[in-house]
Coordinates of C-alpha atoms in Angstrom, one line a residue:
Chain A
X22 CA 11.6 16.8 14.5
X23 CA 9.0 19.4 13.1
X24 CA 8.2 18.6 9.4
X25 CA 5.6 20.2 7.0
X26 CA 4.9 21.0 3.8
X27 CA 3.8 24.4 1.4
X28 CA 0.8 23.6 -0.4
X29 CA 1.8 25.9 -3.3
X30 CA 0.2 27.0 -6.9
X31 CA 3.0 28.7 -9.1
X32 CA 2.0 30.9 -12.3
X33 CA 3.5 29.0 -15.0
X34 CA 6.7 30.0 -16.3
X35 CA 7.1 32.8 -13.7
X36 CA 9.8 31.0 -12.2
X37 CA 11.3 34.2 -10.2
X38 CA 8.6 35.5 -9.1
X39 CA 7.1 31.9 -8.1
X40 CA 10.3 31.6 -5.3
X41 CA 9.7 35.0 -4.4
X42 CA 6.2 34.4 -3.3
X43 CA 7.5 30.8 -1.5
X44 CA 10.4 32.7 -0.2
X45 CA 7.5 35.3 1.8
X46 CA 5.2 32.3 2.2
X47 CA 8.2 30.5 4.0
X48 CA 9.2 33.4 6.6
X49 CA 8.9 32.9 10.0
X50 CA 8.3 29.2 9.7
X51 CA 9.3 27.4 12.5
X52 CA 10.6 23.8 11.3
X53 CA 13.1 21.1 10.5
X54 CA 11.9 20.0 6.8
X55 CA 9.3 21.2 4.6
X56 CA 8.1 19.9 1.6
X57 CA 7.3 21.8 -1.4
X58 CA 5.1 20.9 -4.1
X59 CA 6.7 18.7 -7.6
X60 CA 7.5 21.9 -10.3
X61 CA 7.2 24.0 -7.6
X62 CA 8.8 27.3 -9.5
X63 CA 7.9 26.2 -13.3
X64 CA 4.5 24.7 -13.3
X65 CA 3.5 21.9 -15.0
X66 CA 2.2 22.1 -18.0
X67 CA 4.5 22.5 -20.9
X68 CA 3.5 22.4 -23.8
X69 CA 6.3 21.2 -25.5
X70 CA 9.5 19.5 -24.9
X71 CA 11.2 23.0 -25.8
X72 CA 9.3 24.9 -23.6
X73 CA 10.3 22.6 -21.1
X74 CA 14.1 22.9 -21.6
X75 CA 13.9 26.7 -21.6
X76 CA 12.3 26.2 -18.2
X77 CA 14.9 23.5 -17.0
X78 CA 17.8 24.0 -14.9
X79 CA 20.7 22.6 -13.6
X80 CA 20.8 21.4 -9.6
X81 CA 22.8 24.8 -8.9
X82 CA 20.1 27.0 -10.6
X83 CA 18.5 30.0 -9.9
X84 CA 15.3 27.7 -8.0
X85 CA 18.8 26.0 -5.8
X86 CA 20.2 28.9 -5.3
X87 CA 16.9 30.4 -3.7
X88 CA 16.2 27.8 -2.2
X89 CA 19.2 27.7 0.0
X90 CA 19.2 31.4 0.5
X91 CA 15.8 30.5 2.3
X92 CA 17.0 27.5 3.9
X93 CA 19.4 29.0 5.4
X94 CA 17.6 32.1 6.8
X95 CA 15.1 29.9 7.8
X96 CA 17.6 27.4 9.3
X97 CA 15.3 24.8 8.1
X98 CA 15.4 21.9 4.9
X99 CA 13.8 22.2 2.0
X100 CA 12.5 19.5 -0.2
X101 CA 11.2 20.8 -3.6
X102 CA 10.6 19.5 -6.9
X103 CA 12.0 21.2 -10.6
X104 CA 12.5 20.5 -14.1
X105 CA 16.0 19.0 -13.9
X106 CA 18.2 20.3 -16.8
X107 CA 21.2 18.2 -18.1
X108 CA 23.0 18.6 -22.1
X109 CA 19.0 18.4 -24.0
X110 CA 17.2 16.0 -21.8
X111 CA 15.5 17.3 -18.8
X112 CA 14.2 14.8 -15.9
X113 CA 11.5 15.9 -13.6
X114 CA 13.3 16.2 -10.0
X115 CA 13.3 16.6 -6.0
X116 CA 16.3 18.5 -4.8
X117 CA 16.8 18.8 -0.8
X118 CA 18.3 21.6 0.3
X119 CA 19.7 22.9 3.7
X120 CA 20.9 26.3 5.2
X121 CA 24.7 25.1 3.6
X122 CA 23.9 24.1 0.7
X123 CA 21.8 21.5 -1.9
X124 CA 22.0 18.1 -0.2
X125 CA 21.1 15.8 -2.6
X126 CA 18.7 15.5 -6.1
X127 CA 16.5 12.5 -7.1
X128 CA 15.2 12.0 -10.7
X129 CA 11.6 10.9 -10.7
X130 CA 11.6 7.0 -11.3
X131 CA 7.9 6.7 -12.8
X132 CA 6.6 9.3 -15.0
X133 CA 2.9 10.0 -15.3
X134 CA 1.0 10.6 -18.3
X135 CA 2.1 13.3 -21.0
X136 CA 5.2 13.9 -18.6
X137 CA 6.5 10.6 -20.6
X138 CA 6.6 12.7 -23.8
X139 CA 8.8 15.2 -22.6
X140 CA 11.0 14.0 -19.5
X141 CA 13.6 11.1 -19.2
X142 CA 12.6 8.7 -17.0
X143 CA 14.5 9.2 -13.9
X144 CA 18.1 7.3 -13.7
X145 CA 18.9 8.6 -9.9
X146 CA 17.5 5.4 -8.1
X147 CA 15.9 6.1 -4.9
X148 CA 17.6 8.6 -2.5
X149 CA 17.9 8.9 1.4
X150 CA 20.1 11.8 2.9
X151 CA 20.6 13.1 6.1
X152 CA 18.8 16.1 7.8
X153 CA 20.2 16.1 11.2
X154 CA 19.4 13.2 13.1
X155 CA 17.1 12.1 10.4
X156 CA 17.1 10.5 7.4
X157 CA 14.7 11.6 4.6
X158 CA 14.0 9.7 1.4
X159 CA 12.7 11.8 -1.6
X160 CA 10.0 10.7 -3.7
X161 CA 7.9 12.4 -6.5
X162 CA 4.1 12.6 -7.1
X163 CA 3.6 9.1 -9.3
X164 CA 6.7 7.4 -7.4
X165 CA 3.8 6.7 -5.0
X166 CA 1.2 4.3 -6.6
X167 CA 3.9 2.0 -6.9
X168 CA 4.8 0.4 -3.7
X169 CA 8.2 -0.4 -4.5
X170 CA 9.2 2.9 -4.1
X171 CA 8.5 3.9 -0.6
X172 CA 9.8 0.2 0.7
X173 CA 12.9 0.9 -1.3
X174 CA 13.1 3.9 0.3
X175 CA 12.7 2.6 4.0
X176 CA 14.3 -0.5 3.8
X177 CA 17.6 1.8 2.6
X178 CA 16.5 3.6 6.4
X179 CA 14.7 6.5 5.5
X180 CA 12.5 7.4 8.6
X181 CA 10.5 10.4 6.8
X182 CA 9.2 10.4 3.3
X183 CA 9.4 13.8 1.7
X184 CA 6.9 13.4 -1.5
X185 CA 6.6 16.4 -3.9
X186 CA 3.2 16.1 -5.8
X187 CA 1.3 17.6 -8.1
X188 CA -1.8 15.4 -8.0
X189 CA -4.9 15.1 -10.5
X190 CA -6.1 11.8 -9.2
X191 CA -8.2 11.4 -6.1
X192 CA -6.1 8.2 -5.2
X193 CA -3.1 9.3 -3.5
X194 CA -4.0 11.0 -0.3
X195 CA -5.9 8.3 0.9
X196 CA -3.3 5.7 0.6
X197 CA -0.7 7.9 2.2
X198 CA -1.5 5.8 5.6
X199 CA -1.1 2.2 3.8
X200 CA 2.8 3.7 2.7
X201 CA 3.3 4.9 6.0
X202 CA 1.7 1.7 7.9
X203 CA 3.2 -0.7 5.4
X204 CA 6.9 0.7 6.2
X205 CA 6.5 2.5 9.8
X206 CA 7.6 6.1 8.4
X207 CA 6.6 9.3 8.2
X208 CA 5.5 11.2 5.0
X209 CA 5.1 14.6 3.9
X210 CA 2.8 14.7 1.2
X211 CA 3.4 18.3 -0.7
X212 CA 0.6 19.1 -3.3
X213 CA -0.5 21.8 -5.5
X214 CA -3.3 23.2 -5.7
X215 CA -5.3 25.4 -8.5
X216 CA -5.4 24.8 -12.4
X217 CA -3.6 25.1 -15.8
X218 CA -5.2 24.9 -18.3
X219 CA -2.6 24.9 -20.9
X220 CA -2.8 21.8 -22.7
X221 CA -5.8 20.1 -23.7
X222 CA -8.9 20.3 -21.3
X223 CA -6.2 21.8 -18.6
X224 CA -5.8 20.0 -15.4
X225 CA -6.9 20.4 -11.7
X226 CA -4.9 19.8 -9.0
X227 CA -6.4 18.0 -5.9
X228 CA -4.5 20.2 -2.4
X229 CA -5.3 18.1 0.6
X230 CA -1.4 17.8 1.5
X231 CA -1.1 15.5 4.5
X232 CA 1.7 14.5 6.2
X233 CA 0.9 10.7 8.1
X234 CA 2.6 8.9 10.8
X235 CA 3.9 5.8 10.9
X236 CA 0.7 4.7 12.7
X237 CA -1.6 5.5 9.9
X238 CA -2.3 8.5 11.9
X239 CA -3.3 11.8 9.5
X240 CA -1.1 14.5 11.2
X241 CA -2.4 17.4 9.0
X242 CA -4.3 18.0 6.1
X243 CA -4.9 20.6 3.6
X244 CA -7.7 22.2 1.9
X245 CA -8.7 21.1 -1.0
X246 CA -8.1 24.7 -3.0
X247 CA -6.1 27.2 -1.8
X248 CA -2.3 27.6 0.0
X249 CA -1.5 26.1 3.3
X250 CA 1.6 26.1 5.5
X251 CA 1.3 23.1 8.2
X252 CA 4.2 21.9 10.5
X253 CA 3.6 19.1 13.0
X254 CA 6.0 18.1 15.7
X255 CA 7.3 14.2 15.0
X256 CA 8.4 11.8 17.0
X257 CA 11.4 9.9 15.3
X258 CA 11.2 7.2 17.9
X259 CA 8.1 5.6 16.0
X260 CA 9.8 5.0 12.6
X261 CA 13.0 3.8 13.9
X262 CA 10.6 0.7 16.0
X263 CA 9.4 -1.6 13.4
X264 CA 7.9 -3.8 15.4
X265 CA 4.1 -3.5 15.6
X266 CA 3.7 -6.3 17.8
X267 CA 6.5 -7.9 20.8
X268 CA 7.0 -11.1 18.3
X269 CA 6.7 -9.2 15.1
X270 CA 9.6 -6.7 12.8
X271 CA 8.2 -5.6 9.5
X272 CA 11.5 -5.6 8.2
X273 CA 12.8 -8.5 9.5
X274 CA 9.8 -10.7 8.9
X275 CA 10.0 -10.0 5.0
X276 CA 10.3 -13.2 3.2
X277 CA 12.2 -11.6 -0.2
X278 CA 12.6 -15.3 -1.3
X279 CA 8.8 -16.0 -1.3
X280 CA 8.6 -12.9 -3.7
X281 CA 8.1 -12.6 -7.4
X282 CA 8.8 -9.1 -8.3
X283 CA 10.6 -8.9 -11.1
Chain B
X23 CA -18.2 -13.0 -11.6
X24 CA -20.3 -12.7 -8.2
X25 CA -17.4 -12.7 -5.5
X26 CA -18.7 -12.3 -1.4
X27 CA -17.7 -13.3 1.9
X28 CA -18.8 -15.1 4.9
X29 CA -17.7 -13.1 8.1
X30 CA -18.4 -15.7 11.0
X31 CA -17.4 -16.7 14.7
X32 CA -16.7 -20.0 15.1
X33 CA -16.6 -22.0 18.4
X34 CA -13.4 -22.6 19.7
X35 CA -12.6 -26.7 18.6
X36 CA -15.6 -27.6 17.8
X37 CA -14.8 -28.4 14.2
X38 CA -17.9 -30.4 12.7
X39 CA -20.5 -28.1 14.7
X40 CA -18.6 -24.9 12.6
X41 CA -18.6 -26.6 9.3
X42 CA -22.2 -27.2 10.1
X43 CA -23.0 -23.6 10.5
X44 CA -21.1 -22.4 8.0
X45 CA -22.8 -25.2 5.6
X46 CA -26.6 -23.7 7.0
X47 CA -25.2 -19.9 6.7
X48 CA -24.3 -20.3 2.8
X49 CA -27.4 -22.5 2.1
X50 CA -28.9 -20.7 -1.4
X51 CA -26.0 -18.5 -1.4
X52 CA -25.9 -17.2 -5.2
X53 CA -21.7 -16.6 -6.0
X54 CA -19.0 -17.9 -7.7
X55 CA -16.4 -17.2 -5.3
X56 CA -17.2 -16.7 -1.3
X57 CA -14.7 -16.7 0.7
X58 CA -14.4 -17.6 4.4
X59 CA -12.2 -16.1 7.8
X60 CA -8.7 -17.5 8.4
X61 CA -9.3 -20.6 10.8
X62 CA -12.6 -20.4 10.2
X63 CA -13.7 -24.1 11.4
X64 CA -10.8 -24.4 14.3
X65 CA -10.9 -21.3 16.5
X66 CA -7.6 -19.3 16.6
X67 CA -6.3 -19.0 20.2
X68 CA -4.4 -22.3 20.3
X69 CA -2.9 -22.8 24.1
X70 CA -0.1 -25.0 22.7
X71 CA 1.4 -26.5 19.7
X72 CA 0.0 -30.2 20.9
X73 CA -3.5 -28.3 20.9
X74 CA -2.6 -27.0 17.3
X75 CA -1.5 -30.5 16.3
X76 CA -4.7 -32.3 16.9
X77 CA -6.7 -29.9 15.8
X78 CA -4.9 -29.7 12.3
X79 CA -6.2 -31.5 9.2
X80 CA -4.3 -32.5 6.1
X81 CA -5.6 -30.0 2.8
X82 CA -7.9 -33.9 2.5
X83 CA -9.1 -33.7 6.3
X84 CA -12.8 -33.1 7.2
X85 CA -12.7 -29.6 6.8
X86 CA -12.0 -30.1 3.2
X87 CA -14.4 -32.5 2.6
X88 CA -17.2 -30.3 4.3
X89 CA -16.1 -27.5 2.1
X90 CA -16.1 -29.2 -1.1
X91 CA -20.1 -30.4 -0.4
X92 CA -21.1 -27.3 0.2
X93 CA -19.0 -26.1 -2.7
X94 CA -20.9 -28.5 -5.1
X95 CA -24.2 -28.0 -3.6
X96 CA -23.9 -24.2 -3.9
X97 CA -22.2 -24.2 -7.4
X98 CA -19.5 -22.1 -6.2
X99 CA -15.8 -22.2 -4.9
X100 CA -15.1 -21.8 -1.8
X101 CA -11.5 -19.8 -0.3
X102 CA -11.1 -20.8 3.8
X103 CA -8.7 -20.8 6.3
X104 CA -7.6 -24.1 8.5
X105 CA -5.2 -25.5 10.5
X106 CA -2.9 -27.6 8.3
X107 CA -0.7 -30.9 9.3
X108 CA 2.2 -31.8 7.8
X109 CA 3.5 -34.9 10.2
X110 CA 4.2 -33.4 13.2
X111 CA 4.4 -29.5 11.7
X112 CA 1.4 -27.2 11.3
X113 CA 0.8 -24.0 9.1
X114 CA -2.0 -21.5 8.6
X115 CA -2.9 -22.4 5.8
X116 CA -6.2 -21.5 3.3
X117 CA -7.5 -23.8 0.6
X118 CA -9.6 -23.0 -2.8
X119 CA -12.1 -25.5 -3.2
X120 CA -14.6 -25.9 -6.0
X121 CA -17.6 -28.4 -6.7
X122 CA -15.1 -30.7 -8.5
X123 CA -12.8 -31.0 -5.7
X124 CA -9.6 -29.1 -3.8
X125 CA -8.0 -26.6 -6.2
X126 CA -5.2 -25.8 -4.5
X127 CA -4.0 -24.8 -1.0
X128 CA -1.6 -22.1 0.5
X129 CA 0.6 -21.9 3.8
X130 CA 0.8 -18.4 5.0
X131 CA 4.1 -16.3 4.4
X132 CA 3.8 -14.0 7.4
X133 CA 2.9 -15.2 10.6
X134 CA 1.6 -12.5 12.9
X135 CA 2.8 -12.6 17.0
X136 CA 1.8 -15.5 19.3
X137 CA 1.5 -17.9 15.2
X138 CA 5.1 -18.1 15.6
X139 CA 5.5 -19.6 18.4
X140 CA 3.4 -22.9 17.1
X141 CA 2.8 -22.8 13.4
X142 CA 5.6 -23.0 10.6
X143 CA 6.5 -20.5 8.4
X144 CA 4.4 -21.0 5.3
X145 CA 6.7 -23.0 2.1
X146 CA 4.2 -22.8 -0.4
X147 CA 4.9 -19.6 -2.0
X148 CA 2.1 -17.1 -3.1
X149 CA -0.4 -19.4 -5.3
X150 CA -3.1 -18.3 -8.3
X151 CA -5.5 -20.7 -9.3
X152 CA -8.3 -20.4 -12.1
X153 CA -12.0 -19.8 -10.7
X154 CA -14.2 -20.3 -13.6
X155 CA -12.5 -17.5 -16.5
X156 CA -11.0 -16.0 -13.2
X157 CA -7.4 -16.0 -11.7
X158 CA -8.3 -16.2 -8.3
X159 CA -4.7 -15.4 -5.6
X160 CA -5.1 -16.6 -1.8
X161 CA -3.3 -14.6 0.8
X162 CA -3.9 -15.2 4.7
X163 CA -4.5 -12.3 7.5
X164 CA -1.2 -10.5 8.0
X165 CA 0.4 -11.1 4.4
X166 CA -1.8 -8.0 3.6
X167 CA 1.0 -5.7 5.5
X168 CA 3.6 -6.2 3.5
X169 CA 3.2 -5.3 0.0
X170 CA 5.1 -7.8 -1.3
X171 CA 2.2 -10.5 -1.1
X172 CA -0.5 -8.6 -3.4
X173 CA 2.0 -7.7 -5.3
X174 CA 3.6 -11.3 -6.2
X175 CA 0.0 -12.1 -6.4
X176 CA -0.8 -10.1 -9.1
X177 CA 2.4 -10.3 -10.9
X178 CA 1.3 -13.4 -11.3
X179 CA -2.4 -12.6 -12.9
X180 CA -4.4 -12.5 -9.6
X181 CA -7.2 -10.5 -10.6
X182 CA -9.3 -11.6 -7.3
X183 CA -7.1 -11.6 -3.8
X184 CA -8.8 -13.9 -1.5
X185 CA -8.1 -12.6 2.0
X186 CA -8.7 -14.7 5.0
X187 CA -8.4 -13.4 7.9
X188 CA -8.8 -12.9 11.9
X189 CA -7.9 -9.5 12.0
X190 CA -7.1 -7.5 15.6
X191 CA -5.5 -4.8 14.8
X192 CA -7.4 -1.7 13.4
X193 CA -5.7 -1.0 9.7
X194 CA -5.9 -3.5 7.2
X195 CA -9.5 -2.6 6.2
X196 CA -8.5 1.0 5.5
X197 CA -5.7 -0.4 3.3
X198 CA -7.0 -2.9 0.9
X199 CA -7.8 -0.2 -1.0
X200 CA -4.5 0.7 -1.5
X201 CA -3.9 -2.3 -2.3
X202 CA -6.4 -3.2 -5.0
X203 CA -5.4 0.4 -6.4
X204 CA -1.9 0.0 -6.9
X205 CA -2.1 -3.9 -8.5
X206 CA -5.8 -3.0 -9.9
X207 CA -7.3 -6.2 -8.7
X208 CA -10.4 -7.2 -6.8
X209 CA -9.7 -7.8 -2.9
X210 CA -12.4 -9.5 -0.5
X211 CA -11.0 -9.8 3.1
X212 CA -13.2 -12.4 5.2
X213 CA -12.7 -11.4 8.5
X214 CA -14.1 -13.0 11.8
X215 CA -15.6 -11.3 14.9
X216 CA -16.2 -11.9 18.3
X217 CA -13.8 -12.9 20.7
X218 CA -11.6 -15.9 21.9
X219 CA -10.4 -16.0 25.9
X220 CA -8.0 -18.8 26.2
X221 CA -4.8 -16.9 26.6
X222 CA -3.8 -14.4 28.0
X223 CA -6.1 -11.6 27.6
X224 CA -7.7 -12.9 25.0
X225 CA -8.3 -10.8 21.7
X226 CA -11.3 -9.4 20.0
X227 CA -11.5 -9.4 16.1
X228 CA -12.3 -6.9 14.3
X229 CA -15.1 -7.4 11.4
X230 CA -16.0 -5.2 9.4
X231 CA -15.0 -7.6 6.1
X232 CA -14.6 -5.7 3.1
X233 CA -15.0 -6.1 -0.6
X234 CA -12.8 -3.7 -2.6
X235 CA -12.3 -2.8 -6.4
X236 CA -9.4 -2.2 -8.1
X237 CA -10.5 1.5 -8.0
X238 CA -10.4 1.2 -4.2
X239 CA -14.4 1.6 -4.0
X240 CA -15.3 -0.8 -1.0
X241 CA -18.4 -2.5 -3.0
X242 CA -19.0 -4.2 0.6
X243 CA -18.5 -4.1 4.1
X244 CA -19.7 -6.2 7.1
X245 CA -21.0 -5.1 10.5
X246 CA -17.9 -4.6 13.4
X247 CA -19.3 -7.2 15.5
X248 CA -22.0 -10.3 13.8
X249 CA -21.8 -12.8 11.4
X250 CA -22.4 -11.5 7.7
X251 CA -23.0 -13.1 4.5
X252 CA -22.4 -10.5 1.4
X253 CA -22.4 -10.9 -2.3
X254 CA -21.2 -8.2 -5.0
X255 CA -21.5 -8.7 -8.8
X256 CA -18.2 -7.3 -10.1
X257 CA -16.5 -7.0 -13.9
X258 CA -13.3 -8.6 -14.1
X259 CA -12.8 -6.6 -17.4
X260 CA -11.9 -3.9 -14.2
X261 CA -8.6 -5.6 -13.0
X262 CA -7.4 -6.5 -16.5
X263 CA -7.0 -3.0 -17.3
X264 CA -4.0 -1.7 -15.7
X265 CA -3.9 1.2 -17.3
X266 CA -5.4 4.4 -15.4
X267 CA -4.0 7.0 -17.8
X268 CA -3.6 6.5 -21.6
X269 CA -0.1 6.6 -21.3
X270 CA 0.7 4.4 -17.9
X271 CA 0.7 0.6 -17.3
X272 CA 0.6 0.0 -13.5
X273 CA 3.0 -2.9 -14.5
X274 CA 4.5 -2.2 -17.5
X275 CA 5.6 1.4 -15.9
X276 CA 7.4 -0.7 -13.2
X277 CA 11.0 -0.9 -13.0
X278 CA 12.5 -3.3 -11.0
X279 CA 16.0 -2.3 -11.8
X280 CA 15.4 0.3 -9.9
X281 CA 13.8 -1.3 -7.2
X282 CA 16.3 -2.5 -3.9
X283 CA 13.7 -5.0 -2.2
X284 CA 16.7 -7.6 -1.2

């Protein structure tokens, strides 16, 4: 399975011709899944819970609908984060798409920072679908610091992690290989890169995308500023074997009654 | 609160001779908390369970005994792994010890490959005991891979995860950080070195011990092969703080309704 991701930085608000430029950035690419940054189309700073509902859509949008227009010429997923519009709340959303149609949409569980002000906190639960013989758990940008997340993701059998980001924190892309060791998957880390600087002191986002094995292994990463397409070749084989040893099953040796995580 | 560990290779059985080394090594040690590699007095490569058997103590056996004089001559507690009998059962097991006596003692959750074959399953839950104004959790070797255990652990108000280990594998070091980042807590993981050749082909262990904030900075590391003795002065006001934005509480944010860890 070839999987990859669009490092991507959208001008805010210019939601049309943001796809546009994904849409040429996208041509020619020769893959299974790939992973688009979180607010891929919108940006990410809005400066108002208004803004953000003008900006919003619904998961058969214009972002979907161009979405699957490329997916399908591209005969190829597509896992990309939007401002999720239902009735006057708005939730801040992954939505995979194939070449028939939009797949499947996940509300972000754990909202970061001043996105708490403005977004609903995401009532979706955690979502694996099916992209051929794969299946491929969606997860955005935060989702990741908490661990619960990614093992509630593989324990429900996703094999590939598709994680839209839009990171300002230098944590995440380091700990990509614990997530990935931790629950034998694959991820695609999507991030954005450049800055708005439309509320406040502005923010900078951090690039370095990197899609991991289930080994730990860092498959590709990208630079730190600046867009990057990358597509690596996967082997499914390794996320399907959780057994890092002959007497050992990561998921058969978890001891959930020795937990306390409530 | 001055936290360290003690990466060493012990002899293969010879119990007093290792508690006598390790007693020299921490001679004028200055720490409140040190601790010491999983089966740090007994060796590790067992050839049967009758071997295991008579070389396990009860948590009031010699070992203990030898750790608590060294505790109250140093002035500090003490966190090592031994051998533990329970009638005619044995776990991997680590106790706390401090210059007033035995604190408290865990039986490891997880047992990694050939430990299942001769140790039990560890019954004692994940335990947090008070070091001084400290809440010190104990977690043994392979626990670390599932990130259930550092989790419970600080759930519970670990703020310092005392890791013993005898690490062969190559990726918990470059994951404690992720750990200590997503539960904000102190981590040192004692690891021992060298080599043991009584079965099979024998294993190396890794080294390389590490001390780790809960902002993932590794405030220590030991050598890959030697025996080590390191001490880092660290805030604890560090891994009270769970908050790395204004508006997010690494544990507050959680939500375990959401969560499908069964």
């Amino acid at each position: 399975m070839r999987i990859g991701y669009l490092q991507f930085t959208p001008e805010f608000g210019e939601v049309a011709r943001n796809l546009e430029r994904v849409a040429l950035a996208l041509e020619g690419a020769d893959a299974d899944l790939l992973v688009l940054p979180e607010l891929f189309a919108s940006g990410y700073q809005f400066r108002s819970r208004e803004e953000l509902l003008e900006l919003a859509e619904p998961p058969d949008g214009p972002t979907a609908e161009a979405l699957i227009r490329v997916a399908a010429r591209g005969g190829f997923h597509l896992a990309a984060g939007f401002p999720e519009r239902d009735g006057d709340r708005a939730y801040n959303s992954a939505m995979l798409v194939g070449p028939q149609g939009r797949v499947g949409v996940y509300r972000k569980t754990h909202l970061f920072d001043a996105e708490t002000e403005i977004f609903e906190p995401g009532d979706s639960g955690f979502q694996v679908f099916a992209v051929g013989e794969a299946r491929v758990g969606l997860m955005v940008c935060w989702d990741w610091i908490f661990p619960e997340s990614a093992r509630t993701l593989a324990l429900q059998g996703a094999e590939v992690i598709a994680h839209t980001a839009n990171l300002v924190l230098p944590w995440c892309q380091s700990c990509m290989p614990a997530r990935c060791i931790e629950n034998r998957v694959f991820a695609v880390t999507a991030n954005r890169c450049g800055e708005e600087r439309r509320v406040g002191d502005g923010l900078r986002f951090t690039g370095q995308s990197v899609i991991v094995s289930p080994r730990g292994e860092t498959l590709a990463r990208g630079p730190e500023q600046g867009e990057a397409l990358e597509v690596v070749e996967t082997d499914l084989a390794l996320a399907r074997d959780k057994k890092p040893t002959a007497r050992n099953d990561l998921f058969g040796d978890r001891r959930p009654e020795m937990y306390r995580l409530g």
